[in-house]
PDB file of C-alpha atoms in Angstrom:
ATOM      1  CA  UNK A   1     -11.491  57.264  25.287  1.00  0.00           C
ATOM      2  CA  UNK A   2     -10.270  56.252  21.846  1.00  0.00           C
ATOM      3  CA  UNK A   3      -7.593  58.471  20.356  1.00  0.00           C
ATOM      4  CA  UNK A   4      -8.572  61.619  22.216  1.00  0.00           C
ATOM      5  CA  UNK A   5      -5.353  61.615  24.187  1.00  0.00           C
ATOM      6  CA  UNK A   6      -3.400  61.540  20.920  1.00  0.00           C
ATOM      7  CA  UNK A   7      -5.227  64.654  19.694  1.00  0.00           C
ATOM      8  CA  UNK A   8      -4.469  66.514  22.929  1.00  0.00           C
ATOM      9  CA  UNK A   9      -0.824  65.521  22.742  1.00  0.00           C
ATOM     10  CA  UNK A  10      -0.602  66.456  19.039  1.00  0.00           C
ATOM     11  CA  UNK A  11      -2.112  69.894  19.762  1.00  0.00           C
ATOM     12  CA  UNK A  12       0.391  70.353  22.613  1.00  0.00           C
ATOM     13  CA  UNK A  13       3.271  69.441  20.287  1.00  0.00           C
ATOM     14  CA  UNK A  14       2.114  71.826  17.544  1.00  0.00           C
ATOM     15  CA  UNK A  15       1.782  74.682  20.059  1.00  0.00           C
ATOM     16  CA  UNK A  16       5.193  73.905  21.550  1.00  0.00           C
ATOM     17  CA  UNK A  17       6.810  73.683  18.094  1.00  0.00           C
ATOM     18  CA  UNK A  18       5.319  77.030  17.005  1.00  0.00           C
ATOM     19  CA  UNK A  19       6.494  78.622  20.245  1.00  0.00           C
ATOM     20  CA  UNK A  20       9.984  77.161  19.780  1.00  0.00           C
ATOM     21  CA  UNK A  21      10.220  78.347  16.148  1.00  0.00           C
ATOM     22  CA  UNK A  22       9.142  81.850  17.180  1.00  0.00           C
ATOM     23  CA  UNK A  23      11.864  81.917  19.826  1.00  0.00           C
ATOM     24  CA  UNK A  24      14.476  80.792  17.292  1.00  0.00           C
ATOM     25  CA  UNK A  25      13.477  83.540  14.852  1.00  0.00           C
ATOM     26  CA  UNK A  26      13.771  86.165  17.581  1.00  0.00           C
ATOM     27  CA  UNK A  27      17.267  84.932  18.453  1.00  0.00           C
ATOM     28  CA  UNK A  28      16.299  83.558  21.869  1.00  0.00           C
ATOM     29  CA  UNK A  29      18.235  80.632  23.205  1.00  0.00           C
ATOM     30  CA  UNK A  30      16.425  77.532  24.411  1.00  0.00           C
ATOM     31  CA  UNK A  31      16.569  77.592  28.211  1.00  0.00           C
ATOM     32  CA  UNK A  32      15.621  75.400  31.154  1.00  0.00           C
ATOM     33  CA  UNK A  33      11.936  76.326  30.983  1.00  0.00           C
ATOM     34  CA  UNK A  34      11.692  74.985  27.457  1.00  0.00           C
ATOM     35  CA  UNK A  35      13.518  71.809  28.490  1.00  0.00           C
ATOM     36  CA  UNK A  36      11.012  71.402  31.333  1.00  0.00           C
ATOM     37  CA  UNK A  37       8.272  71.868  28.752  1.00  0.00           C
ATOM     38  CA  UNK A  38       9.767  69.043  26.686  1.00  0.00           C
ATOM     39  CA  UNK A  39       9.956  66.845  29.810  1.00  0.00           C
ATOM     40  CA  UNK A  40       6.334  67.669  30.607  1.00  0.00           C
ATOM     41  CA  UNK A  41       5.393  66.683  27.072  1.00  0.00           C
ATOM     42  CA  UNK A  42       7.034  63.280  27.409  1.00  0.00           C
ATOM     43  CA  UNK A  43       5.538  62.721  30.865  1.00  0.00           C
ATOM     44  CA  UNK A  44       2.087  63.652  29.576  1.00  0.00           C
ATOM     45  CA  UNK A  45       2.577  61.295  26.632  1.00  0.00           C
ATOM     46  CA  UNK A  46       3.521  58.387  28.914  1.00  0.00           C
ATOM     47  CA  UNK A  47       0.563  59.096  31.189  1.00  0.00           C
ATOM     48  CA  UNK A  48      -1.872  59.254  28.266  1.00  0.00           C
ATOM     49  CA  UNK A  49      -0.461  56.061  26.751  1.00  0.00           C
ATOM     50  CA  UNK A  50      -0.724  54.189  30.058  1.00  0.00           C
ATOM     51  CA  UNK A  51      -4.342  55.327  30.542  1.00  0.00           C
ATOM     52  CA  UNK A  52      -5.175  54.240  26.993  1.00  0.00           C
ATOM     53  CA  UNK A  53      -3.519  50.842  27.512  1.00  0.00           C
ATOM     54  CA  UNK A  54      -5.377  50.384  30.809  1.00  0.00           C
ATOM     55  CA  UNK A  55      -8.706  51.271  29.153  1.00  0.00           C
ATOM     56  CA  UNK A  56      -8.086  48.666  26.440  1.00  0.00           C
ATOM     57  CA  UNK A  57      -7.141  45.984  28.976  1.00  0.00           C
ATOM     58  CA  UNK A  58      -3.411  45.997  28.280  1.00  0.00           C
ATOM     59  CA  UNK A  59      -1.278  45.574  31.426  1.00  0.00           C
ATOM     60  CA  UNK A  60       1.331  48.262  31.916  1.00  0.00           C
ATOM     61  CA  UNK A  61       2.869  47.084  35.198  1.00  0.00           C
ATOM     62  CA  UNK A  62       5.677  45.149  33.521  1.00  0.00           C
ATOM     63  CA  UNK A  63       6.373  48.037  31.159  1.00  0.00           C
ATOM     64  CA  UNK A  64       6.718  50.528  34.025  1.00  0.00           C
ATOM     65  CA  UNK A  65       8.856  48.178  36.134  1.00  0.00           C
ATOM     66  CA  UNK A  66      11.198  47.708  33.155  1.00  0.00           C
ATOM     67  CA  UNK A  67      11.187  51.447  32.517  1.00  0.00           C
ATOM     68  CA  UNK A  68      12.012  52.232  36.152  1.00  0.00           C
ATOM     69  CA  UNK A  69      14.874  49.700  36.078  1.00  0.00           C
ATOM     70  CA  UNK A  70      16.308  51.262  32.939  1.00  0.00           C
ATOM     71  CA  UNK A  71      15.899  54.762  34.398  1.00  0.00           C
ATOM     72  CA  UNK A  72      17.657  53.686  37.605  1.00  0.00           C
ATOM     73  CA  UNK A  73      20.548  52.242  35.621  1.00  0.00           C
ATOM     74  CA  UNK A  74      20.847  55.390  33.493  1.00  0.00           C
ATOM     75  CA  UNK A  75      20.806  57.656  36.550  1.00  0.00           C
ATOM     76  CA  UNK A  76      23.394  55.573  38.400  1.00  0.00           C
ATOM     77  CA  UNK A  77      25.710  55.585  35.380  1.00  0.00           C
ATOM     78  CA  UNK A  78      25.255  59.330  34.949  1.00  0.00           C
ATOM     79  CA  UNK A  79      26.052  60.015  38.623  1.00  0.00           C
ATOM     80  CA  UNK A  80      28.956  57.570  38.890  1.00  0.00           C
ATOM     81  CA  UNK A  81      31.737  60.167  38.542  1.00  0.00           C
ATOM     82  CA  UNK A  82      29.958  62.735  40.682  1.00  0.00           C
ATOM     83  CA  UNK A  83      29.384  60.268  43.516  1.00  0.00           C
ATOM     84  CA  UNK A  84      32.984  59.057  43.259  1.00  0.00           C
ATOM     85  CA  UNK A  85      34.228  62.649  43.580  1.00  0.00           C
ATOM     86  CA  UNK A  86      31.925  63.337  46.536  1.00  0.00           C
ATOM     87  CA  UNK A  87      33.022  60.194  48.394  1.00  0.00           C
ATOM     88  CA  UNK A  88      36.672  61.026  47.695  1.00  0.00           C
ATOM     89  CA  UNK A  89      36.077  64.580  48.941  1.00  0.00           C
ATOM     90  CA  UNK A  90      34.581  63.284  52.171  1.00  0.00           C
ATOM     91  CA  UNK A  91      37.564  60.945  52.640  1.00  0.00           C
ATOM     92  CA  UNK A  92      40.055  63.742  51.934  1.00  0.00           C
ATOM     93  CA  UNK A  93      38.321  65.995  54.469  1.00  0.00           C
ATOM     94  CA  UNK A  94      37.903  63.314  57.137  1.00  0.00           C
ATOM     95  CA  UNK A  95      41.447  61.919  56.786  1.00  0.00           C
ATOM     96  CA  UNK A  96      42.832  65.477  56.773  1.00  0.00           C
ATOM     97  CA  UNK A  97      45.023  64.614  53.785  1.00  0.00           C
ATOM     98  CA  UNK A  98      44.699  68.204  52.597  1.00  0.00           C
ATOM     99  CA  UNK A  99      44.165  71.421  54.499  1.00  0.00           C
ATOM    100  CA  UNK A 100      43.691  74.965  53.307  1.00  0.00           C
ATOM    101  CA  UNK A 101      46.949  76.676  52.315  1.00  0.00           C
ATOM    102  CA  UNK A 102      48.824  73.356  51.999  1.00  0.00           C
ATOM    103  CA  UNK A 103      51.532  73.408  49.360  1.00  0.00           C
ATOM    104  CA  UNK A 104      50.924  70.442  47.040  1.00  0.00           C
ATOM    105  CA  UNK A 105      51.928  68.962  43.710  1.00  0.00           C
ATOM    106  CA  UNK A 106      49.722  66.703  41.645  1.00  0.00           C
ATOM    107  CA  UNK A 107      50.367  65.616  38.067  1.00  0.00           C
ATOM    108  CA  UNK A 108      52.670  68.558  37.331  1.00  0.00           C
ATOM    109  CA  UNK A 109      50.396  71.123  39.015  1.00  0.00           C
ATOM    110  CA  UNK A 110      52.143  72.783  41.950  1.00  0.00           C
ATOM    111  CA  UNK A 111      50.558  75.366  44.219  1.00  0.00           C
ATOM    112  CA  UNK A 112      48.607  76.145  47.383  1.00  0.00           C
ATOM    113  CA  UNK A 113      45.189  74.709  48.246  1.00  0.00           C
ATOM    114  CA  UNK A 114      42.646  77.551  48.336  1.00  0.00           C
ATOM    115  CA  UNK A 115      39.397  75.557  48.498  1.00  0.00           C
ATOM    116  CA  UNK A 116      38.446  71.979  49.299  1.00  0.00           C
ATOM    117  CA  UNK A 117      34.965  71.107  48.090  1.00  0.00           C
ATOM    118  CA  UNK A 118      33.046  67.869  47.964  1.00  0.00           C
ATOM    119  CA  UNK A 119      33.644  67.385  44.230  1.00  0.00           C
ATOM    120  CA  UNK A 120      36.908  69.215  43.569  1.00  0.00           C
ATOM    121  CA  UNK A 121      39.878  70.933  45.162  1.00  0.00           C
ATOM    122  CA  UNK A 122      41.070  74.341  43.967  1.00  0.00           C
ATOM    123  CA  UNK A 123      44.801  74.937  43.800  1.00  0.00           C
ATOM    124  CA  UNK A 124      46.362  78.356  43.145  1.00  0.00           C
ATOM    125  CA  UNK A 125      49.503  77.767  41.109  1.00  0.00           C
ATOM    126  CA  UNK A 126      52.731  79.713  41.486  1.00  0.00           C
ATOM    127  CA  UNK A 127      51.798  81.691  38.355  1.00  0.00           C
ATOM    128  CA  UNK A 128      48.500  82.780  39.963  1.00  0.00           C
ATOM    129  CA  UNK A 129      46.216  80.501  37.952  1.00  0.00           C
ATOM    130  CA  UNK A 130      43.559  78.347  39.607  1.00  0.00           C
ATOM    131  CA  UNK A 131      43.670  74.617  38.874  1.00  0.00           C
ATOM    132  CA  UNK A 132      40.522  72.693  39.740  1.00  0.00           C
ATOM    133  CA  UNK A 133      41.331  69.039  40.389  1.00  0.00           C
ATOM    134  CA  UNK A 134      38.672  66.363  40.924  1.00  0.00           C
ATOM    135  CA  UNK A 135      38.860  64.817  44.364  1.00  0.00           C
ATOM    136  CA  UNK A 136      38.742  61.345  42.837  1.00  0.00           C
ATOM    137  CA  UNK A 137      42.034  62.031  41.058  1.00  0.00           C
ATOM    138  CA  UNK A 138      43.621  63.441  44.216  1.00  0.00           C
ATOM    139  CA  UNK A 139      42.547  60.435  46.289  1.00  0.00           C
ATOM    140  CA  UNK A 140      43.826  57.893  43.743  1.00  0.00           C
ATOM    141  CA  UNK A 141      46.804  59.640  42.202  1.00  0.00           C
ATOM    142  CA  UNK A 142      50.301  60.379  43.394  1.00  0.00           C
ATOM    143  CA  UNK A 143      49.765  63.503  45.498  1.00  0.00           C
ATOM    144  CA  UNK A 144      52.716  65.249  47.126  1.00  0.00           C
ATOM    145  CA  UNK A 145      51.767  67.404  50.106  1.00  0.00           C
ATOM    146  CA  UNK A 146      54.847  69.402  51.123  1.00  0.00           C
ATOM    147  CA  UNK A 147      53.090  71.045  54.065  1.00  0.00           C
ATOM    148  CA  UNK A 148      51.970  67.689  55.463  1.00  0.00           C
ATOM    149  CA  UNK A 149      55.604  66.568  55.404  1.00  0.00           C
ATOM    150  CA  UNK A 150      56.541  69.601  57.502  1.00  0.00           C
ATOM    151  CA  UNK A 151      53.675  68.890  59.944  1.00  0.00           C
ATOM    152  CA  UNK A 152      54.774  65.260  60.263  1.00  0.00           C
ATOM    153  CA  UNK A 153      58.395  66.247  60.918  1.00  0.00           C
ATOM    154  CA  UNK A 154      57.270  68.660  63.659  1.00  0.00           C
ATOM    155  CA  UNK A 155      55.180  65.926  65.313  1.00  0.00           C
ATOM    156  CA  UNK A 156      58.054  63.430  65.170  1.00  0.00           C
ATOM    157  CA  UNK A 157      60.442  65.900  66.834  1.00  0.00           C
ATOM    158  CA  UNK A 158      58.062  66.348  69.761  1.00  0.00           C
TER     159      UNK A 158
END
């Protein structure tokens, strides 16, 4: 096999670089397809390197187990805030802390709830602006729900 995989990868890189430079000259912006192309390039490079190592008798199992551990750690760190917001959103919805059209105040933002999503809650302020507040902040912070107070008072009177 030798260095044949390196020549294929080098030709792929030269073609990709020429394509990218042509797009820059024409004023095109690099989009998701080009990013996928870059990801394909790296995946192809890893595959070719592992085949070359295997052909030369070099074990790659430890390398790939380390690589998968590092990738798992990177993904979990990248998704930490998103997962926290989603879990908080589920808790807010299941505990019925907020409902649509509730009048709330959080961290100086006062208005009516217009949307409760898994990651964020949308609040229409008195001035008509929309404030998007992460559910994690709402679940952990001092949230005042004026409408919930009215609901609680009605239940206590009954």
